[in-house]
C-alpha positions as a LaTeX table, in Angstrom:
\begin{tabular}{lrrr}
\hline
Residue & $x$ (\AA) & $y$ (\AA) & $z$ (\AA) \\
\hline
Pro1 & $-141.58$ & $-45.01$ & $-15.00$ \\
Ile2 & $-140.87$ & $-43.28$ & $-18.27$ \\
Met3 & $-142.54$ & $-44.42$ & $-21.47$ \\
Lys4 & $-140.93$ & $-42.74$ & $-24.44$ \\
Arg5 & $-142.58$ & $-43.84$ & $-27.65$ \\
Asp6 & $-140.88$ & $-41.20$ & $-29.79$ \\
Glu7 & $-138.45$ & $-42.33$ & $-32.38$ \\
Val8 & $-134.87$ & $-42.19$ & $-31.25$ \\
Leu9 & $-131.88$ & $-42.11$ & $-33.49$ \\
Ser10 & $-130.19$ & $-45.45$ & $-33.87$ \\
Gly11 & $-126.86$ & $-45.87$ & $-32.17$ \\
Glu12 & $-125.56$ & $-45.72$ & $-28.63$ \\
His13 & $-127.28$ & $-43.59$ & $-25.98$ \\
Val14 & $-126.11$ & $-42.96$ & $-22.42$ \\
Val15 & $-128.91$ & $-43.21$ & $-19.84$ \\
Arg16 & $-128.32$ & $-41.95$ & $-16.28$ \\
Leu17 & $-130.87$ & $-42.50$ & $-13.50$ \\
Glu18 & $-130.71$ & $-40.50$ & $-10.27$ \\
Lys19 & $-132.99$ & $-40.53$ & $-7.24$ \\
Glu20 & $-132.46$ & $-39.11$ & $-3.76$ \\
Phe21 & $-131.23$ & $-41.77$ & $-1.26$ \\
Tyr22 & $-130.26$ & $-44.18$ & $-4.07$ \\
Phe23 & $-127.02$ & $-44.79$ & $-5.90$ \\
Ser24 & $-127.17$ & $-43.34$ & $-9.39$ \\
Glu25 & $-126.88$ & $-45.73$ & $-12.27$ \\
Gln26 & $-125.57$ & $-45.10$ & $-15.74$ \\
Thr27 & $-125.66$ & $-47.43$ & $-18.70$ \\
Thr28 & $-125.32$ & $-47.35$ & $-22.45$ \\
Ile29 & $-128.21$ & $-48.55$ & $-24.60$ \\
Thr30 & $-127.78$ & $-49.46$ & $-28.24$ \\
Val31 & $-130.80$ & $-48.67$ & $-30.40$ \\
Glu32 & $-131.22$ & $-50.48$ & $-33.72$ \\
Asp33 & $-133.21$ & $-49.11$ & $-36.67$ \\
Gly34 & $-136.91$ & $-49.98$ & $-36.52$ \\
Lys35 & $-136.70$ & $-51.92$ & $-33.23$ \\
His36 & $-138.43$ & $-51.34$ & $-29.91$ \\
Ser37 & $-136.32$ & $-51.51$ & $-26.76$ \\
Glu38 & $-137.46$ & $-51.74$ & $-23.15$ \\
Arg39 & $-135.31$ & $-51.71$ & $-20.00$ \\
Asp40 & $-136.09$ & $-52.04$ & $-16.26$ \\
Phe41 & $-133.65$ & $-50.77$ & $-13.65$ \\
Gln42 & $-133.43$ & $-51.70$ & $-9.98$ \\
Leu43 & $-131.76$ & $-48.84$ & $-8.11$ \\
Arg44 & $-129.79$ & $-49.69$ & $-4.98$ \\
Ser45 & $-130.54$ & $-47.74$ & $-1.82$ \\
Ser46 & $-127.70$ & $-45.63$ & $-0.44$ \\
Val47 & $-129.26$ & $-45.40$ & 3.05 \\
Ser48 & $-131.33$ & $-47.37$ & 5.55 \\
Trp49 & $-134.66$ & $-46.55$ & 7.16 \\
Leu50 & $-135.84$ & $-47.07$ & 10.71 \\
Ser51 & $-139.41$ & $-46.70$ & 11.97 \\
Val52 & $-140.14$ & $-46.62$ & 15.72 \\
Asp53 & $-143.61$ & $-46.73$ & 17.27 \\
Thr54 & $-144.00$ & $-47.03$ & 21.03 \\
Asp55 & $-146.87$ & $-47.78$ & 23.34 \\
Pro56 & $-147.48$ & $-45.19$ & 24.70 \\
Lys57 & $-146.64$ & $-42.68$ & 21.99 \\
Asp58 & $-144.60$ & $-39.46$ & 22.27 \\
Ala59 & $-141.53$ & $-41.18$ & 23.71 \\
Lys60 & $-138.14$ & $-39.59$ & 23.01 \\
Val61 & $-135.82$ & $-41.73$ & 20.86 \\
Thr62 & $-132.11$ & $-40.96$ & 21.06 \\
Leu63 & $-129.37$ & $-42.59$ & 19.02 \\
Ile64 & $-126.61$ & $-42.87$ & 21.63 \\
Asn65 & $-123.21$ & $-41.51$ & 20.46 \\
Ser66 & $-124.75$ & $-40.08$ & 17.29 \\
Lys67 & $-125.12$ & $-36.53$ & 16.01 \\
Glu68 & $-128.74$ & $-37.26$ & 15.05 \\
Lys69 & $-131.23$ & $-35.13$ & 17.00 \\
Pro70 & $-133.67$ & $-37.04$ & 19.26 \\
Arg71 & $-137.15$ & $-37.58$ & 17.84 \\
Leu72 & $-140.58$ & $-38.33$ & 19.29 \\
Thr73 & $-142.55$ & $-41.44$ & 18.42 \\
Pro74 & $-144.12$ & $-42.42$ & 16.17 \\
Ile75 & $-141.21$ & $-42.11$ & 13.75 \\
Lys76 & $-141.76$ & $-43.21$ & 10.15 \\
Asp77 & $-138.83$ & $-43.95$ & 7.80 \\
Trp78 & $-136.00$ & $-42.24$ & 9.70 \\
Lys79 & $-133.26$ & $-42.08$ & 7.07 \\
Leu80 & $-129.96$ & $-43.36$ & 8.52 \\
Asp81 & $-126.62$ & $-44.49$ & 7.18 \\
Pro82 & $-126.00$ & $-48.23$ & 7.43 \\
Gly83 & $-124.44$ & $-49.25$ & 10.74 \\
Ile84 & $-125.11$ & $-50.39$ & 14.29 \\
Tyr85 & $-127.07$ & $-48.00$ & 16.47 \\
Asn86 & $-127.70$ & $-47.99$ & 20.21 \\
Leu87 & $-131.15$ & $-46.57$ & 20.91 \\
Arg88 & $-132.47$ & $-45.10$ & 24.14 \\
Ile89 & $-136.23$ & $-44.58$ & 24.39 \\
Glu90 & $-137.49$ & $-42.43$ & 27.28 \\
Lys91 & $-140.84$ & $-41.17$ & 28.52 \\
Asp92 & $-141.79$ & $-39.67$ & 31.86 \\
Leu93 & $-143.16$ & $-42.24$ & 34.32 \\
Tyr94 & $-141.84$ & $-45.15$ & 32.21 \\
Glu95 & $-138.69$ & $-47.22$ & 32.46 \\
Val96 & $-135.92$ & $-46.41$ & 29.99 \\
Tyr97 & $-135.81$ & $-48.85$ & 27.07 \\
Glu98 & $-132.43$ & $-49.47$ & 25.42 \\
Thr99 & $-131.57$ & $-51.70$ & 22.50 \\
Ala100 & $-129.09$ & $-52.05$ & 19.65 \\
Ile101 & $-130.16$ & $-52.30$ & 16.04 \\
Ser102 & $-128.13$ & $-53.12$ & 12.95 \\
Leu103 & $-129.04$ & $-51.48$ & 9.66 \\
Ala104 & $-127.60$ & $-52.76$ & 6.39 \\
Leu105 & $-127.67$ & $-50.81$ & 3.16 \\
Gly106 & $-131.29$ & $-50.48$ & 2.02 \\
Asp107 & $-132.80$ & $-52.00$ & 5.19 \\
Lys108 & $-136.27$ & $-50.92$ & 6.31 \\
Lys109 & $-136.68$ & $-51.94$ & 9.94 \\
Glu110 & $-139.50$ & $-51.35$ & 12.40 \\
Leu111 & $-139.19$ & $-51.28$ & 16.16 \\
Arg112 & $-142.36$ & $-51.44$ & 18.30 \\
Pro113 & $-141.43$ & $-51.57$ & 22.01 \\
Glu114 & $-144.08$ & $-51.50$ & 24.71 \\
Leu115 & $-142.74$ & $-49.26$ & 27.45 \\
Ile116 & $-143.04$ & $-50.48$ & 31.04 \\
Arg117 & $-144.69$ & $-48.14$ & 33.53 \\
Lys118 & $-142.56$ & $-47.32$ & 36.56 \\
Thr119 & $-144.06$ & $-48.72$ & 39.77 \\
Gly120 & $-143.62$ & $-48.56$ & 43.51 \\
His121 & $-145.29$ & $-49.77$ & 46.70 \\
Leu122 & $-147.53$ & $-48.06$ & 49.24 \\
Asp123 & $-147.50$ & $-49.34$ & 52.83 \\
Val124 & $-150.80$ & $-48.39$ & 54.46 \\
Ala125 & $-151.54$ & $-48.82$ & 58.16 \\
Ser126 & $-154.14$ & $-47.43$ & 60.53 \\
Glu127 & $-155.07$ & $-47.48$ & 64.18 \\
Pro128 & $-157.40$ & $-49.24$ & 64.62 \\
Gln129 & $-156.78$ & $-51.71$ & 61.85 \\
Gly130 & $-159.39$ & $-52.75$ & 59.29 \\
Ala131 & $-159.98$ & $-49.42$ & 57.55 \\
Lys132 & $-161.02$ & $-49.65$ & 53.89 \\
Ile133 & $-158.39$ & $-48.24$ & 51.52 \\
Phe134 & $-159.48$ & $-45.90$ & 48.71 \\
Leu135 & $-157.08$ & $-44.52$ & 46.09 \\
Asn136 & $-158.22$ & $-41.51$ & 44.07 \\
Gly137 & $-161.80$ & $-42.11$ & 45.21 \\
Lys138 & $-161.88$ & $-45.80$ & 44.19 \\
Asn139 & $-162.15$ & $-48.67$ & 46.64 \\
Ser140 & $-158.99$ & $-50.79$ & 46.35 \\
Gly141 & $-160.82$ & $-53.77$ & 47.90 \\
Glu142 & $-158.14$ & $-53.89$ & 50.62 \\
Val143 & $-158.12$ & $-53.01$ & 54.32 \\
Thr144 & $-155.34$ & $-51.88$ & 56.63 \\
Pro145 & $-152.67$ & $-52.95$ & 57.28 \\
Lys146 & $-151.70$ & $-53.62$ & 53.68 \\
Val147 & $-148.83$ & $-53.09$ & 51.28 \\
Leu148 & $-150.22$ & $-52.11$ & 47.88 \\
Arg149 & $-147.61$ & $-53.42$ & 45.45 \\
Asp150 & $-146.70$ & $-52.37$ & 41.91 \\
Leu151 & $-148.72$ & $-49.18$ & 41.82 \\
Pro152 & $-147.95$ & $-46.87$ & 38.88 \\
Thr153 & $-145.75$ & $-44.00$ & 40.05 \\
Gly154 & $-147.39$ & $-40.66$ & 40.74 \\
Glu155 & $-149.55$ & $-38.78$ & 43.22 \\
Tyr156 & $-152.58$ & $-40.36$ & 44.85 \\
Thr157 & $-155.33$ & $-39.25$ & 47.19 \\
Leu158 & $-155.40$ & $-41.90$ & 49.93 \\
Glu159 & $-158.62$ & $-42.26$ & 51.93 \\
Leu160 & $-159.05$ & $-44.54$ & 54.92 \\
Arg161 & $-162.66$ & $-45.29$ & 55.93 \\
Lys162 & $-163.84$ & $-47.23$ & 58.95 \\
Glu163 & $-167.36$ & $-47.17$ & 60.31 \\
Gly164 & $-167.58$ & $-45.08$ & 63.46 \\
Tyr165 & $-164.41$ & $-43.10$ & 62.63 \\
Asp166 & $-163.66$ & $-39.93$ & 60.67 \\
Ile167 & $-162.48$ & $-40.42$ & 57.11 \\
Gln168 & $-158.74$ & $-39.81$ & 56.86 \\
Ile169 & $-157.53$ & $-38.21$ & 53.62 \\
Asn170 & $-153.88$ & $-37.78$ & 52.68 \\
Gln171 & $-151.91$ & $-36.97$ & 49.54 \\
Val172 & $-149.21$ & $-39.57$ & 48.92 \\
Val173 & $-146.55$ & $-40.01$ & 46.26 \\
Val174 & $-145.53$ & $-43.42$ & 44.92 \\
Arg175 & $-141.95$ & $-43.35$ & 43.66 \\
His176 & $-140.23$ & $-45.81$ & 41.35 \\
Lys177 & $-138.90$ & $-48.89$ & 43.16 \\
Glu178 & $-139.64$ & $-47.40$ & 46.60 \\
\hline
\end{tabular}
């Protein structure tokens, strides 16, 4: 805000307001002798803003078919022209998230997707059956034979323990949808 208490010559004065990312506005103000004048202006935004925050953070956000460079979350007030955007959000070990978002002139929108961890299954068997299954040193509470479903993708140390038998240790990889 500008508060100008100085005396101004009476007559017409042209006032022009400019601010980055807003349309400029120009108007004429008539000042009368000995009178106080006050004016408020509401500038109109010339762009839109998009904020994106994912769980987990550091996901790559790409505007499909756009010249905008991809960014990592969290993104605060990404300045964009009004329009419809197709977004792709990617992070290693998580499913790709895609959505469309419409931005009107002056919009401030927030997108907060929770990314879904990629998962797979692990089919564990032993001879003899009944061995306790440990993953990364933790007891799964299951015994062989067993299919461990919806495990997060990645590498695991698989241990099979059965009283009277040697502990069997293997490195296994759980892949997405396998």
